[in-house]
Amino acid sequence: MKNIFRSILAVAVVALSVAACNVDNIKEVYVPSDNEVSFAQSVIVNTEINAKAKSFDVELTRTSTDGLLQIPVDVSKLPEGITCAAPNATFADGEATAAISLNVEKMEVGVSYKGTLSLIPANTTGGYQENIAISSTSFTLAKAFTWIELGKGQIYDGLALQPSDDDLGVMPVTIQQAEGFKRWRIINPFDTKQLEKAWGPEYINTKQLSTVIEVYALEDGVHLKFDGPIKTGLTYISLGSSAYIYYYFPSSYSASYAPYDANNQLLMNDKVLQLYVCQCIEGTTSWFGPGAKYISLPGGPDLNELLK
């Protein structure tokens, strides 16, 4: 019996050896060539970069660290707003990684930019194997502000928050500033208790209330702008359930009010923001006309004293 088992085992070994020699359908084992190059990632997804960033680097790798090596990269599929002055990645002697630098200075904050970088096979020393190396990389980039809390400031709104001539309704508010920019956020500008005090609870609609007002200086560093309507959380109920009280930047409301834009400006050594707005009642032909709102930044003057 043992002899029969040995015979069967021997036949199996021979069969296995024959099968191993049949290499017609087996691909050749890939061995990287010297200095073969690849992108480190095939996809760079939803990468957020600082609003003040001027450049963004995309990393490449190589299989050898010997010698200086410069690799040309195809930058023809970069989106508008991103450029590359030197479309080459340079590996220093002894280094396994390099980067191609993209100029992102003209990227707008809050906008997503998508593009693709590719290796150029014909000019790449050592080439690359498309089945092994990452020969192109796609990216999605967006700039974002870094917000720093400055502390408590004040807001004055004679329409929404002022109960009477004897009570200006100046309210404390949290102020944030975008790092490196003349750009501010006023957090929770319309205190609901103060709105009730000034108007009465029946006028309050918290679904129509802006929780943040974002204001920024224009290129001259003096005049201000804000985007979109500022929603006060008030409804002028005698004119209907949708008669919301909104504030608009003058020229955004109507081109005829563009001359009032210049009244939006920084005052008191950049410590007070003056917002000059069109005070509108939505869905009606009625309004409260143009008017000024004031925000004193932390360290700025007391609006109670300034406006009395």
Tab-separated table of N, CA, C and O in Angstrom, residues 182-251:
chain	number	residue	atom	x	y	z
A	182	LYS	N	-9.323	92.014	6.486
A	182	LYS	CA	-10.310	92.927	7.057
A	182	LYS	C	-11.689	92.361	6.742
A	182	LYS	O	-12.401	92.826	5.850
A	183	ARG	N	-12.035	91.350	7.465
A	183	ARG	CA	-13.286	90.635	7.249
A	183	ARG	C	-13.778	90.159	8.615
A	183	ARG	O	-13.022	89.525	9.354
A	184	TRP	N	-15.034	90.451	8.907
A	184	TRP	CA	-15.558	90.185	10.240
A	184	TRP	C	-16.882	89.428	10.167
A	184	TRP	O	-17.636	89.550	9.196
A	185	ARG	N	-17.142	88.689	11.217
A	185	ARG	CA	-18.438	88.052	11.422
A	185	ARG	C	-19.038	88.560	12.730
A	185	ARG	O	-18.364	88.573	13.771
A	186	ILE	N	-20.294	88.983	12.648
A	186	ILE	CA	-21.042	89.369	13.841
A	186	ILE	C	-21.966	88.194	14.144
A	186	ILE	O	-22.840	87.848	13.349
A	187	ILE	N	-21.747	87.569	15.296
A	187	ILE	CA	-22.452	86.339	15.639
A	187	ILE	C	-23.734	86.661	16.406
A	187	ILE	O	-23.712	87.418	17.383
A	188	ASN	N	-24.841	86.060	15.973
A	188	ASN	CA	-26.159	86.277	16.601
A	188	ASN	C	-26.449	87.771	16.816
A	188	ASN	O	-26.603	88.230	17.951
A	189	PRO	N	-26.525	88.527	15.724
A	189	PRO	CA	-26.694	89.983	15.845
A	189	PRO	C	-28.063	90.415	16.370
A	189	PRO	O	-28.195	91.527	16.888
A	190	PHE	N	-29.077	89.559	16.240
A	190	PHE	CA	-30.434	89.944	16.643
A	190	PHE	C	-30.900	89.079	17.808
A	190	PHE	O	-31.403	87.969	17.622
A	191	ASP	N	-30.669	89.578	19.007
A	191	ASP	CA	-31.104	88.875	20.211
A	191	ASP	C	-32.635	88.841	20.254
A	191	ASP	O	-33.289	89.888	20.185
A	192	THR	N	-33.204	87.657	20.356
A	192	THR	CA	-34.673	87.533	20.260
A	192	THR	C	-35.390	88.232	21.417
A	192	THR	O	-36.478	88.794	21.227
A	193	LYS	N	-34.806	88.219	22.587
A	193	LYS	CA	-35.430	88.916	23.726
A	193	LYS	C	-35.450	90.424	23.492
A	193	LYS	O	-36.421	91.102	23.854
A	194	GLN	N	-34.380	90.926	22.876
A	194	GLN	CA	-34.344	92.357	22.578
A	194	GLN	C	-35.326	92.694	21.455
A	194	GLN	O	-35.959	93.766	21.471
A	195	LEU	N	-35.464	91.799	20.471
A	195	LEU	CA	-36.456	92.012	19.422
A	195	LEU	C	-37.864	92.082	20.021
A	195	LEU	O	-38.678	92.932	19.639
A	196	GLU	N	-38.155	91.184	20.950
A	196	GLU	CA	-39.464	91.191	21.610
A	196	GLU	C	-39.670	92.474	22.412
A	196	GLU	O	-40.767	93.046	22.429
A	197	LYS	N	-38.603	92.924	23.044
A	197	LYS	CA	-38.684	94.160	23.833
A	197	LYS	C	-38.967	95.360	22.935
A	197	LYS	O	-39.731	96.268	23.296
A	198	ALA	N	-38.365	95.362	21.747
A	198	ALA	CA	-38.522	96.492	20.839
A	198	ALA	C	-39.810	96.421	20.030
A	198	ALA	O	-40.389	97.462	19.684
A	199	TRP	N	-40.303	95.208	19.752
A	199	TRP	CA	-41.439	95.055	18.846
A	199	TRP	C	-42.645	94.338	19.452
A	199	TRP	O	-43.779	94.632	19.106
A	200	GLY	N	-42.369	93.343	20.283
A	200	GLY	CA	-43.433	92.479	20.793
A	200	GLY	C	-43.286	91.088	20.203
A	200	GLY	O	-42.834	90.930	19.058
A	201	PRO	N	-43.680	90.055	20.939
A	201	PRO	CA	-43.444	88.670	20.506
A	201	PRO	C	-44.157	88.286	19.212
A	201	PRO	O	-43.698	87.413	18.484
A	202	GLU	N	-45.294	88.931	18.922
A	202	GLU	CA	-46.060	88.549	17.735
A	202	GLU	C	-45.334	88.895	16.424
A	202	GLU	O	-45.690	88.376	15.362
A	203	TYR	N	-44.333	89.755	16.500
A	203	TYR	CA	-43.597	90.156	15.298
A	203	TYR	C	-42.393	89.252	15.007
A	203	TYR	O	-41.757	89.393	13.963
A	204	ILE	N	-42.083	88.335	15.928
A	204	ILE	CA	-40.846	87.562	15.824
A	204	ILE	C	-41.057	86.301	14.992
A	204	ILE	O	-42.017	85.558	15.177
A	205	ASN	N	-40.129	86.059	14.066
A	205	ASN	CA	-40.109	84.836	13.269
A	205	ASN	C	-38.654	84.382	13.180
A	205	ASN	O	-37.889	84.865	12.352
A	206	THR	N	-38.277	83.447	14.045
A	206	THR	CA	-36.872	83.038	14.122
A	206	THR	C	-36.395	82.281	12.876
A	206	THR	O	-35.191	82.109	12.681
A	207	LYS	N	-37.343	81.825	12.035
A	207	LYS	CA	-36.945	81.178	10.783
A	207	LYS	C	-36.453	82.189	9.754
A	207	LYS	O	-35.877	81.805	8.734
A	208	GLN	N	-36.687	83.464	10.012
A	208	GLN	CA	-36.261	84.541	9.106
A	208	GLN	C	-35.253	85.440	9.817
A	208	GLN	O	-35.332	86.655	9.762
A	209	LEU	N	-34.288	84.794	10.483
A	209	LEU	CA	-33.327	85.527	11.300
A	209	LEU	C	-31.907	85.106	10.933
A	209	LEU	O	-31.581	83.916	10.942
A	210	SER	N	-31.066	86.072	10.588
A	210	SER	CA	-29.659	85.792	10.286
A	210	SER	C	-28.891	85.563	11.586
A	210	SER	O	-28.925	86.404	12.481
A	211	THR	N	-28.211	84.429	11.667
A	211	THR	CA	-27.411	84.151	12.860
A	211	THR	C	-25.993	84.712	12.739
A	211	THR	O	-25.267	84.790	13.736
A	212	VAL	N	-25.612	85.096	11.509
A	212	VAL	CA	-24.283	85.675	11.270
A	212	VAL	C	-24.408	86.777	10.226
A	212	VAL	O	-25.103	86.617	9.221
A	213	ILE	N	-23.757	87.906	10.478
A	213	ILE	CA	-23.568	88.934	9.448
A	213	ILE	C	-22.080	88.951	9.122
A	213	ILE	O	-21.248	89.117	10.014
A	214	GLU	N	-21.745	88.743	7.856
A	214	GLU	CA	-20.342	88.757	7.436
A	214	GLU	C	-20.081	90.013	6.615
A	214	GLU	O	-20.748	90.258	5.615
A	215	VAL	N	-19.116	90.776	7.062
A	215	VAL	CA	-18.796	92.076	6.456
A	215	VAL	C	-17.318	92.088	6.091
A	215	VAL	O	-16.478	91.594	6.858
A	216	TYR	N	-16.984	92.653	4.934
A	216	TYR	CA	-15.585	92.688	4.526
A	216	TYR	C	-15.242	94.031	3.890
A	216	TYR	O	-16.095	94.698	3.293
A	217	ALA	N	-13.983	94.421	4.048
A	217	ALA	CA	-13.495	95.662	3.452
A	217	ALA	C	-13.182	95.440	1.980
A	217	ALA	O	-12.705	94.374	1.585
A	218	LEU	N	-13.446	96.463	1.169
A	218	LEU	CA	-13.109	96.416	-0.246
A	218	LEU	C	-11.614	96.699	-0.434
A	218	LEU	O	-10.877	96.879	0.541
A	219	GLU	N	-11.159	96.736	-1.672
A	219	GLU	CA	-9.733	96.869	-1.943
A	219	GLU	C	-9.131	98.138	-1.367
A	219	GLU	O	-7.939	98.173	-1.057
A	220	ASP	N	-9.944	99.192	-1.201
A	220	ASP	CA	-9.388	100.440	-0.654
A	220	ASP	C	-9.170	100.357	0.854
A	220	ASP	O	-8.576	101.258	1.451
A	221	GLY	N	-9.631	99.260	1.483
A	221	GLY	CA	-9.420	99.075	2.913
A	221	GLY	C	-10.286	99.935	3.796
A	221	GLY	O	-10.149	99.893	5.026
A	222	VAL	N	-11.198	100.698	3.216
A	222	VAL	CA	-12.041	101.625	3.987
A	222	VAL	C	-13.520	101.281	3.823
A	222	VAL	O	-14.253	101.175	4.821
A	223	HIS	N	-13.954	101.128	2.595
A	223	HIS	CA	-15.367	100.874	2.347
A	223	HIS	C	-15.697	99.405	2.547
A	223	HIS	O	-14.849	98.523	2.373
A	224	LEU	N	-16.942	99.146	2.933
A	224	LEU	CA	-17.378	97.818	3.349
A	224	LEU	C	-18.434	97.253	2.414
A	224	LEU	O	-19.105	97.991	1.699
A	225	LYS	N	-18.595	95.947	2.475
A	225	LYS	CA	-19.599	95.239	1.682
A	225	LYS	C	-20.102	94.059	2.502
A	225	LYS	O	-19.359	93.481	3.287
A	226	PHE	N	-21.369	93.730	2.302
A	226	PHE	CA	-21.899	92.472	2.819
A	226	PHE	C	-22.749	91.855	1.720
A	226	PHE	O	-23.290	92.561	0.862
A	227	ASP	N	-22.850	90.531	1.722
A	227	ASP	CA	-23.555	89.830	0.656
A	227	ASP	C	-24.893	89.306	1.157
A	227	ASP	O	-25.030	88.907	2.311
A	228	GLY	N	-25.853	89.292	0.241
A	228	GLY	CA	-27.156	88.708	0.568
A	228	GLY	C	-27.941	89.562	1.532
A	228	GLY	O	-27.406	90.474	2.163
A	229	PRO	N	-29.216	89.280	1.697
A	229	PRO	CA	-30.004	90.053	2.654
A	229	PRO	C	-29.664	89.694	4.091
A	229	PRO	O	-29.311	88.554	4.398
A	230	ILE	N	-29.727	90.673	4.952
A	230	ILE	CA	-29.638	90.441	6.398
A	230	ILE	C	-31.067	90.295	6.903
A	230	ILE	O	-31.892	91.198	6.744
A	231	LYS	N	-31.366	89.162	7.510
A	231	LYS	CA	-32.720	88.864	7.964
A	231	LYS	C	-32.843	89.200	9.445
A	231	LYS	O	-32.139	88.635	10.282
A	232	THR	N	-33.740	90.105	9.770
A	232	THR	CA	-33.834	90.617	11.143
A	232	THR	C	-34.604	89.703	12.091
A	232	THR	O	-34.525	89.871	13.306
A	233	GLY	N	-35.378	88.757	11.539
A	233	GLY	CA	-36.229	87.934	12.390
A	233	GLY	C	-37.554	88.587	12.707
A	233	GLY	O	-38.330	88.088	13.529
A	234	LEU	N	-37.837	89.698	12.018
A	234	LEU	CA	-39.084	90.438	12.244
A	234	LEU	C	-40.018	90.298	11.047
A	234	LEU	O	-39.568	90.247	9.896
A	235	THR	N	-41.327	90.269	11.329
A	235	THR	CA	-42.366	90.267	10.299
A	235	THR	C	-43.313	91.426	10.576
A	235	THR	O	-43.823	91.569	11.697
A	236	TYR	N	-43.518	92.252	9.565
A	236	TYR	CA	-44.451	93.376	9.715
A	236	TYR	C	-45.856	92.828	9.483
A	236	TYR	O	-46.392	92.890	8.377
A	237	ILE	N	-46.428	92.263	10.553
A	237	ILE	CA	-47.619	91.410	10.426
A	237	ILE	C	-48.835	92.115	9.853
A	237	ILE	O	-49.711	91.480	9.259
A	238	SER	N	-48.937	93.422	9.989
A	238	SER	CA	-50.105	94.117	9.440
A	238	SER	C	-50.113	94.095	7.917
A	238	SER	O	-51.149	94.338	7.283
A	239	LEU	N	-48.953	93.753	7.307
A	239	LEU	CA	-48.853	93.675	5.844
A	239	LEU	C	-48.810	92.235	5.345
A	239	LEU	O	-48.611	91.998	4.146
A	240	GLY	N	-49.005	91.290	6.241
A	240	GLY	CA	-49.045	89.892	5.817
A	240	GLY	C	-48.049	89.022	6.556
A	240	GLY	O	-47.062	89.507	7.126
A	241	SER	N	-48.284	87.716	6.494
A	241	SER	CA	-47.441	86.766	7.224
A	241	SER	C	-46.060	86.595	6.599
A	241	SER	O	-45.159	86.032	7.232
A	242	SER	N	-45.891	87.066	5.366
A	242	SER	CA	-44.588	86.963	4.699
A	242	SER	C	-43.918	88.323	4.528
A	242	SER	O	-42.968	88.454	3.748
A	243	ALA	N	-44.398	89.301	5.266
A	243	ALA	CA	-43.832	90.653	5.171
A	243	ALA	C	-42.605	90.761	6.075
A	243	ALA	O	-42.574	91.513	7.055
A	244	TYR	N	-41.568	89.996	5.712
A	244	TYR	CA	-40.352	89.955	6.518
A	244	TYR	C	-39.535	91.236	6.343
A	244	TYR	O	-39.478	91.799	5.248
A	245	ILE	N	-38.889	91.639	7.406
A	245	ILE	CA	-38.032	92.827	7.343
A	245	ILE	C	-36.600	92.377	7.088
A	245	ILE	O	-35.978	91.709	7.910
A	246	TYR	N	-36.093	92.726	5.896
A	246	TYR	CA	-34.738	92.380	5.477
A	246	TYR	C	-33.949	93.664	5.222
A	246	TYR	O	-34.512	94.701	4.850
A	247	TYR	N	-32.626	93.553	5.364
A	247	TYR	CA	-31.722	94.648	5.012
A	247	TYR	C	-30.898	94.234	3.792
A	247	TYR	O	-30.393	93.105	3.727
A	248	TYR	N	-30.748	95.159	2.848
A	248	TYR	CA	-29.969	94.896	1.638
A	248	TYR	C	-28.847	95.914	1.481
A	248	TYR	O	-29.007	97.093	1.857
A	249	PHE	N	-27.737	95.457	0.895
A	249	PHE	CA	-26.713	96.390	0.453
A	249	PHE	C	-27.348	97.262	-0.627
A	249	PHE	O	-28.050	96.745	-1.518
A	250	PRO	N	-27.155	98.601	-0.565
A	250	PRO	CA	-27.936	99.507	-1.424
A	250	PRO	C	-27.979	99.123	-2.909
A	250	PRO	O	-29.065	98.986	-3.488
A	251	SER	N	-26.822	98.944	-3.544
A	251	SER	CA	-26.830	98.657	-4.983
A	251	SER	C	-27.323	97.253	-5.289
A	251	SER	O	-27.754	96.971	-6.413
